[in-house]
Amino acid sequence: MSNFSDKFMEISGKIGSQRHLVAIRDSFIAMMPITMAGSVAVLLNVFLRDIPTSLGWTGFAAAMQPIIDINGYVYFGTIGIMALFFAFAFGYNLSLMYKVNPLAGGLISFASFISTMPQSLNIMTPLEGADSSLIDGLTKLGLNVMSVDGVSTLETSEWGAIALKYAGATGLFTALIIGFLATWVYATLTHKNFTIKLPDTVPPAVNKAFAAIIPGTAAIYASAIVAFIAFALTGQAINDLVSTYIQMPLMGLSQGLGSVILLTFLVQLFWFFGLHGHNVLAPVMDGIYGVALNENTAIYEATKDIAQLPWTWTRGSFDAYAQMGGSGVTLGLLIAIFLLSKREDHKTIAKLAAPMGVFNINEPVIFGMPIVLNPQFVIPWLIVPPICATIGYLATAAGLIPPVFLAVPWITPPGLFAYLATGGSFMAGLVSLFNLLVSFLIWLPFVISANKVKAD
C-alpha cells in the first residue's frame, strides 16, 4: 500500500504540476468573476422575466424591463464574449510558465485569436409573403436571394463584425489552441533572443514592450497563416473546424454516464491520497464540462427554452448533486456522526466542521478525521459521489429535472445550489437533498463500525 501510494502521488503530482495544464486551470479560475456576473444576470432574468411570463404575469415583466435590459448588457459583456477573456488569460498564465512577459503574452494570445476569426457576418432574412416582383427586383440589384426550406431568403453580409458564436463559449477550444500556438512562438523566440534590445537606461516598461515586438508579430502572423491555410484547404473558418472535429466530439464523450462516474471517482481517488482532486482534474472539468455549462447558459439566454439546452451534464452538475458538503458528500457523514457516533474525537471534529460543511468546505473532515489514507472510510468515500452523480444524471436525462445551466458560487448550501443552478427548479433541489439522504445512509454503517475502533 505504501509503495502504491508513493507511486500514485508521484504520477498525480506530475500531472497536477504540468505547466500547460496548470495554465489552463488558472485561466478558467481567473474567469470566475466574469462567469459569475453573467450567470447572475441570466438568473435574475429567469425570476424577473421568464417565470412571471410563464405564469401570465406580463405586467410584472414589463415593469421590470429596464432591469431585464441591464442584465442583458451584463450577459453580453461577460459570458457572451468569454472566449476573448480566456484567450488573454491563457496567454498570460502560459507566459508565466514560460517565464516571459505575461502581459505581452496575454495581449499576443488575444490578438492572435481575433486574427483567426471570420471578418464578416452573414445575415439571412426570410422573405415570407414577398411577391415575385420584389424578389426579382432584389436579384436585379445584385443581391443574393436563395431558397431555404422552401422560403425565399435574402442573404447579406457585413464586414468588420464578430459573431458571438466565435467569441462566446463555443470559441473556447479555438482560443485554447490558438493561445497555445501564439504563446509558444512568442516564448520560443524570446528565449532565443530574437528581440529588440535597448540600453539599460530605457525605462523597464518600454524595454519589455520593445522586446515583445518581433516575437509577438511572428506569433500573430503564425496564427493568421494557420487560419488562412485552414480556410484555403477546407473553405471553413478554423473556428468552425475546431468546433466540429475537436470540441463537439470531446464534449459528446463527456456526456455519457460512464464518463461522469469515472471523473467523479477519480476526484475522490486523488483526494484519498491527499491531492486536491478538483485541481488535478480542472483541465477536464473546466475545459470540457465548464464549456458545456457556458454553452447551456448561452442557449438558454438565446431561446429562453430549457428544452433546447444541448448538454445534460455540466460543471455545476457535479457540485449540485455529488458534492454536498464538499468532496465525498461529507455533509451526510457529519449528520451520521451527530446521530450515532460514540467517538468523542469524531464528534468534536464534526462540531468544528459542520458550520463550514454547510457551505461545502470540508478540509477539516478530510484532514481532521482523517479521510486521507484512512481504510475505515475509503469505501464510502470512493462510492458515495459516483452513486449521487448517477442519480442526478439519470434524473436529468429522464427529464425529471432540467440540466444545470447557470454558474453558482460553490459555497452555496446543498439544495439551494441545485435550485439556483437550474433556474429555479424545486425538483432539482429535492434531488440534491435526496442525494444527501443517500449519502447519509451509506456513511451510517461505517460510522457505527468506527465506534468499535479505539482512537489513537
XYZ file of C-alpha atoms in Angstrom:
456
model
C 0.000 0.000 0.000
C 2.863 2.347 0.839
C 4.625 1.673 -2.466
C 1.407 2.149 -4.416
C 0.648 5.365 -2.557
C 4.096 6.795 -3.224
C 3.939 5.902 -6.927
C 0.402 7.231 -7.318
C 1.282 10.511 -5.630
C 4.394 10.863 -7.773
C 2.454 10.397 -11.023
C -0.505 12.537 -9.999
C 1.840 15.216 -8.675
C 3.494 15.427 -12.089
C 0.091 15.683 -13.771
C -1.030 18.361 -11.362
C 2.105 20.448 -11.884
C 2.346 20.139 -15.679
C 2.685 23.755 -16.750
C 0.274 23.692 -19.667
C -2.448 22.052 -17.567
C -1.782 24.484 -14.721
C -2.128 27.403 -17.156
C -5.479 26.043 -18.399
C -6.714 25.567 -14.837
C -5.608 29.018 -13.696
C -7.156 30.657 -16.752
C -10.576 29.161 -16.092
C -10.280 30.105 -12.430
C -9.344 33.671 -13.426
C -12.583 33.925 -15.418
C -14.797 33.033 -12.459
C -15.787 36.670 -11.720
C -16.819 37.098 -15.360
C -18.734 33.809 -15.447
C -20.472 34.514 -12.153
C -21.524 38.016 -13.210
C -23.066 36.701 -16.431
C -24.814 33.850 -14.614
C -26.253 36.242 -12.037
C -27.653 38.354 -14.892
C -29.304 35.323 -16.520
C -30.611 34.070 -13.166
C -32.174 37.440 -12.353
C -33.914 37.468 -15.714
C -35.273 33.988 -15.007
C -37.066 35.346 -11.932
C -37.907 38.764 -13.387
C -38.973 37.749 -16.906
C -39.192 34.027 -17.665
C -41.056 32.696 -14.626
C -43.517 35.652 -14.415
C -44.205 35.398 -18.168
C -44.876 31.649 -17.909
C -47.365 32.410 -15.104
C -49.085 35.077 -17.196
C -47.734 37.996 -15.165
C -46.841 40.032 -18.228
C -47.380 43.312 -16.392
C -44.691 42.454 -13.855
C -42.212 41.535 -16.600
C -42.994 44.778 -18.421
C -42.387 46.796 -15.247
C -39.039 45.053 -14.774
C -37.956 45.669 -18.392
C -35.237 48.247 -17.544
C -33.584 45.804 -15.123
C -34.014 42.989 -17.651
C -32.259 45.098 -20.295
C -29.390 45.895 -17.931
C -28.981 42.184 -17.206
C -28.806 41.631 -20.967
C -25.964 44.131 -21.213
C -24.114 42.352 -18.412
C -24.560 38.969 -20.104
C -23.318 40.337 -23.427
C -20.181 41.727 -21.777
C -19.390 38.545 -19.840
C -20.490 35.088 -20.995
C -21.333 36.385 -24.465
C -17.656 37.101 -25.225
C -15.925 34.841 -22.699
C -13.610 33.228 -25.287
C -11.946 36.639 -25.676
C -11.279 36.801 -21.943
C -9.962 33.258 -21.945
C -7.591 33.977 -24.846
C -5.953 36.743 -22.822
C -5.954 34.829 -19.517
C -4.446 31.708 -21.103
C -1.709 33.667 -22.868
C -0.954 35.460 -19.597
C -0.759 32.308 -17.466
C 1.135 30.288 -20.062
C 3.665 33.113 -20.394
C 4.197 32.939 -16.642
C 5.010 29.244 -17.022
C 7.412 30.000 -19.894
C 8.981 32.812 -17.811
C 8.380 35.577 -20.365
C 6.493 38.875 -20.097
C 2.966 37.723 -19.124
C 1.153 40.925 -20.073
C 2.618 40.817 -23.569
C 1.800 37.111 -23.764
C -1.838 37.745 -22.895
C -2.183 40.530 -25.457
C -0.467 38.473 -28.160
C -2.733 35.478 -27.477
C -5.783 37.762 -27.594
C -4.720 39.379 -30.879
C -3.870 36.004 -32.401
C -7.298 34.626 -31.527
C -9.030 37.642 -33.065
C -6.928 37.265 -36.218
C -8.327 33.754 -36.814
C -11.987 34.801 -36.697
C -14.121 35.343 -39.808
C -14.135 39.048 -40.614
C -17.657 39.252 -41.986
C -21.056 38.285 -40.662
C -23.653 36.657 -42.904
C -27.250 37.711 -42.254
C -30.160 35.587 -43.520
C -33.533 37.357 -43.789
C -36.592 35.228 -44.700
C -38.893 36.920 -47.246
C -42.102 35.091 -46.375
C -45.087 36.609 -48.156
C -42.968 38.632 -50.590
C -44.288 38.675 -54.155
C -42.165 37.642 -57.121
C -41.718 41.211 -58.370
C -39.969 42.193 -55.121
C -37.708 39.163 -55.257
C -36.890 39.857 -58.937
C -36.102 43.463 -58.042
C -33.702 42.410 -55.278
C -31.999 39.991 -57.649
C -31.567 42.697 -60.311
C -29.884 44.888 -57.701
C -27.234 42.183 -57.350
C -28.453 40.876 -54.010
C -28.353 37.161 -53.271
C -31.798 35.604 -52.824
C -31.861 31.850 -52.207
C -34.417 29.261 -51.215
C -34.063 27.923 -47.649
C -36.571 25.224 -46.672
C -38.823 26.418 -49.475
C -38.774 30.049 -48.322
C -37.085 32.806 -50.322
C -34.311 34.215 -48.142
C -32.174 37.317 -48.616
C -28.504 36.780 -47.748
C -26.402 39.833 -46.908
C -23.046 40.224 -45.223
C -21.423 42.850 -43.058
C -17.650 43.260 -42.904
C -15.953 44.026 -39.589
C -18.341 42.109 -37.318
C -17.526 39.330 -34.861
C -20.191 36.656 -34.383
C -20.922 35.741 -30.764
C -20.670 32.061 -31.634
C -16.922 32.598 -32.131
C -16.418 34.937 -29.180
C -18.596 33.025 -26.706
C -18.361 29.621 -25.074
C -18.212 27.787 -28.417
C -14.939 29.577 -29.191
C -13.138 28.421 -26.036
C -11.405 25.443 -27.646
C -10.174 27.575 -30.538
C -8.928 30.179 -28.053
C -7.085 27.403 -26.229
C -5.394 26.025 -29.360
C -4.509 29.403 -30.875
C -3.432 30.740 -27.488
C -1.047 27.830 -27.047
C 0.400 28.255 -30.560
C 0.854 32.017 -30.268
C 2.337 31.938 -26.773
C 4.698 29.100 -27.667
C 6.007 31.025 -30.696
C 6.347 34.204 -28.639
C 8.142 32.460 -25.758
C 10.431 30.416 -28.025
C 11.626 33.432 -29.998
C 12.041 35.441 -26.812
C 14.221 32.759 -25.233
C 16.294 32.609 -28.434
C 16.864 36.386 -28.126
C 15.017 37.359 -31.317
C 14.238 40.661 -29.657
C 14.972 44.357 -29.933
C 17.490 45.293 -27.263
C 17.523 48.792 -25.820
C 20.051 50.430 -23.481
C 19.664 49.825 -19.753
C 18.808 53.493 -19.281
C 15.444 52.929 -21.016
C 12.520 52.504 -18.552
C 11.705 48.799 -17.910
C 8.140 49.103 -19.279
C 9.440 50.461 -22.599
C 12.153 47.798 -22.720
C 9.621 44.994 -22.194
C 7.320 46.381 -24.876
C 10.101 46.589 -27.473
C 11.398 43.139 -26.532
C 7.995 41.674 -27.437
C 7.671 43.329 -30.862
C 9.473 40.748 -33.028
C 8.306 37.575 -31.166
C 4.772 38.967 -30.842
C 4.495 39.881 -34.511
C 5.743 36.444 -35.513
C 3.230 34.772 -33.184
C 0.265 36.727 -34.557
C 1.369 36.071 -38.137
C 1.765 32.345 -37.361
C -1.813 32.206 -36.083
C -3.157 34.137 -39.069
C -1.296 31.873 -41.508
C -2.739 28.769 -39.856
C -6.242 30.247 -40.146
C -5.660 31.198 -43.794
C -4.381 27.734 -44.739
C -7.291 26.048 -42.940
C -9.808 28.167 -44.857
C -7.981 27.698 -48.161
C -7.985 23.910 -47.820
C -11.485 23.380 -46.412
C -13.499 26.514 -47.132
C -14.327 26.725 -43.423
C -13.028 29.002 -40.703
C -10.606 27.344 -38.302
C -13.068 28.159 -35.518
C -15.723 26.014 -37.193
C -13.244 23.202 -37.857
C -12.129 23.086 -34.221
C -15.735 23.148 -33.027
C -16.834 20.392 -35.419
C -13.893 17.978 -35.236
C -12.411 18.556 -31.750
C -14.765 20.328 -29.390
C -18.032 18.577 -30.216
C -16.604 15.004 -30.156
C -14.848 15.620 -26.817
C -17.936 17.143 -25.257
C -20.068 14.365 -26.685
C -17.854 11.768 -24.990
C -18.133 13.675 -21.712
C -21.914 13.329 -21.668
C -22.018 9.566 -21.161
C -22.915 8.250 -17.707
C -19.674 6.240 -17.664
C -17.605 9.388 -18.191
C -19.412 11.192 -15.364
C -18.942 8.263 -12.967
C -15.260 7.855 -13.885
C -14.411 11.511 -13.392
C -16.319 11.669 -10.108
C -14.471 8.580 -8.882
C -11.069 9.969 -9.907
C -11.701 13.175 -7.954
C -12.303 11.073 -4.850
C -9.296 8.852 -5.512
C -6.936 11.827 -5.754
C -8.357 13.283 -2.568
C -7.888 9.964 -0.733
C -4.158 10.273 -1.326
C -4.135 13.875 -0.114
C -4.201 15.563 -3.533
C -6.794 18.179 -4.461
C -8.836 16.149 -6.938
C -10.630 19.116 -8.453
C -7.389 20.995 -9.064
C -5.661 17.978 -10.617
C -8.602 17.343 -12.963
C -9.506 21.009 -13.517
C -8.369 20.995 -17.185
C -11.011 18.338 -17.881
C -13.731 19.547 -15.523
C -13.419 23.191 -16.558
C -12.117 22.691 -20.096
C -14.960 20.375 -21.133
C -17.762 20.469 -18.564
C -17.202 24.175 -17.926
C -17.654 24.842 -21.630
C -20.847 22.775 -21.567
C -22.148 24.915 -18.682
C -21.444 28.163 -20.515
C -22.966 26.883 -23.752
C -26.117 25.902 -21.855
C -26.226 29.421 -20.418
C -25.833 30.959 -23.879
C -28.502 28.724 -25.447
C -30.967 29.492 -22.672
C -30.354 33.233 -22.979
C -30.979 32.984 -26.721
C -34.048 30.707 -26.637
C -35.495 31.062 -23.110
C -36.358 27.371 -23.506
C -34.876 24.751 -21.153
C -35.823 22.034 -23.647
C -33.264 23.476 -26.079
C -30.281 23.056 -23.713
C -27.755 20.843 -25.524
C -25.766 19.359 -22.621
C -27.159 17.057 -19.934
C -24.198 17.237 -17.545
C -22.129 20.357 -16.923
C -19.515 21.603 -14.478
C -22.124 22.733 -11.962
C -23.854 19.345 -12.037
C -21.031 17.810 -10.010
C -21.457 20.418 -7.272
C -25.252 20.292 -7.376
C -25.681 16.520 -6.993
C -22.370 14.919 -5.939
C -20.531 17.428 -3.736
C -22.987 18.394 -0.991
C -20.838 19.473 1.919
C -17.736 19.087 -0.251
C -15.982 16.138 -1.866
C -17.343 12.814 -0.654
C -20.709 14.381 0.247
C -19.315 14.621 3.781
C -22.353 16.533 5.000
C -24.018 13.123 5.127
C -21.057 11.852 7.169
C -21.382 14.727 9.641
C -25.095 14.029 10.125
C -24.331 10.341 10.735
C -21.681 11.260 13.316
C -24.033 13.606 15.157
C -26.741 10.928 15.334
C -24.893 7.675 16.066
C -21.181 8.196 16.640
C -19.860 7.342 20.100
C -16.320 8.543 19.448
C -15.549 11.845 21.110
C -12.803 12.676 18.603
C -15.187 12.274 15.660
C -17.948 14.257 17.368
C -15.516 17.058 18.215
C -14.326 17.275 14.621
C -17.928 17.170 13.402
C -18.881 20.101 15.649
C -15.990 22.142 14.296
C -16.582 21.146 10.659
C -20.382 21.413 10.492
C -20.651 25.225 10.068
C -18.200 25.069 7.173
C -19.661 21.847 5.782
C -22.999 23.558 5.143
C -21.098 25.800 2.734
C -19.259 22.865 1.082
C -15.919 23.422 2.841
C -14.760 20.086 4.224
C -10.979 20.186 4.635
C -11.439 19.822 8.437
C -13.147 16.491 7.779
C -10.738 15.291 5.095
C -7.610 16.020 7.114
C -9.072 16.025 10.633
C -10.882 12.686 10.823
C -8.800 11.952 8.718
C -10.275 10.646 5.479
C -6.901 10.761 3.708
C -5.343 7.271 3.648
C -7.892 6.055 6.202
C -9.031 2.489 5.368
C -12.049 2.810 7.705
C -13.770 5.255 5.365
C -12.229 4.534 1.962
C -15.264 2.597 0.645
C -17.957 5.256 1.252
C -15.500 7.992 0.304
C -14.989 6.445 -3.149
C -18.532 5.252 -3.881
C -20.858 7.928 -2.465
C -20.180 10.691 -5.065
C -20.409 8.344 -8.091
C -23.731 6.991 -6.782
C -25.066 10.505 -6.193
C -23.813 11.624 -9.621
C -25.608 8.662 -11.199
C -28.888 9.636 -9.532
C -28.525 13.258 -10.648
C -27.554 12.220 -14.180
C -30.460 9.785 -14.613
C -32.939 12.328 -13.232
C -31.654 14.916 -15.694
C -31.546 12.526 -18.663
C -35.106 11.391 -17.919
C -36.349 14.982 -17.963
C -37.355 14.900 -14.295
C -35.108 17.909 -13.672
C -33.581 20.403 -16.126
C -29.849 20.410 -16.877
C -27.658 22.759 -14.863
C -27.196 25.892 -16.983
C -26.166 28.613 -14.526
C -22.908 29.080 -12.641
C -23.499 29.370 -8.901
C -20.856 30.051 -6.208
C -19.623 26.679 -4.964
C -20.194 27.706 -1.329
C -23.973 27.800 -1.879
C -25.633 25.297 0.524
C -26.947 21.949 -0.787
C -30.411 22.020 -2.293
C -30.281 25.763 -2.843
C -27.318 25.274 -5.207
C -29.265 22.909 -7.482
C -32.371 25.115 -7.299
C -30.477 28.203 -8.488
C -28.243 26.380 -10.992
C -31.298 25.027 -12.819
C -33.065 28.372 -12.977
C -35.430 27.767 -10.075
C -36.320 24.071 -10.316
C -37.729 22.865 -6.974
C -37.413 19.274 -8.154
C -33.673 19.744 -8.741
C -33.322 20.978 -5.163
C -35.225 17.916 -3.934
C -32.986 15.558 -5.930
C -29.943 17.195 -4.342
C -31.411 16.726 -0.855
C -32.388 13.143 -1.731
C -28.759 12.501 -2.645
C -27.774 13.904 0.732
C -30.075 11.329 2.333
C -28.499 8.568 0.216
C -25.040 9.652 1.320
C -26.149 9.596 4.974
C -27.449 6.031 4.619
C -24.184 4.867 3.022
C -21.944 6.638 5.547
C -24.003 5.455 8.547
C -22.823 1.804 8.863
C -19.193 2.894 8.578
C -19.669 5.477 11.327
C -21.208 2.765 13.531
C -18.354 0.424 12.674
C -15.833 3.133 13.607
C -17.312 3.166 17.129
C -15.609 -0.178 17.693
C -12.188 1.180 16.738
C -10.193 2.705 19.543
C -8.923 6.205 18.785
C -5.116 6.520 18.724
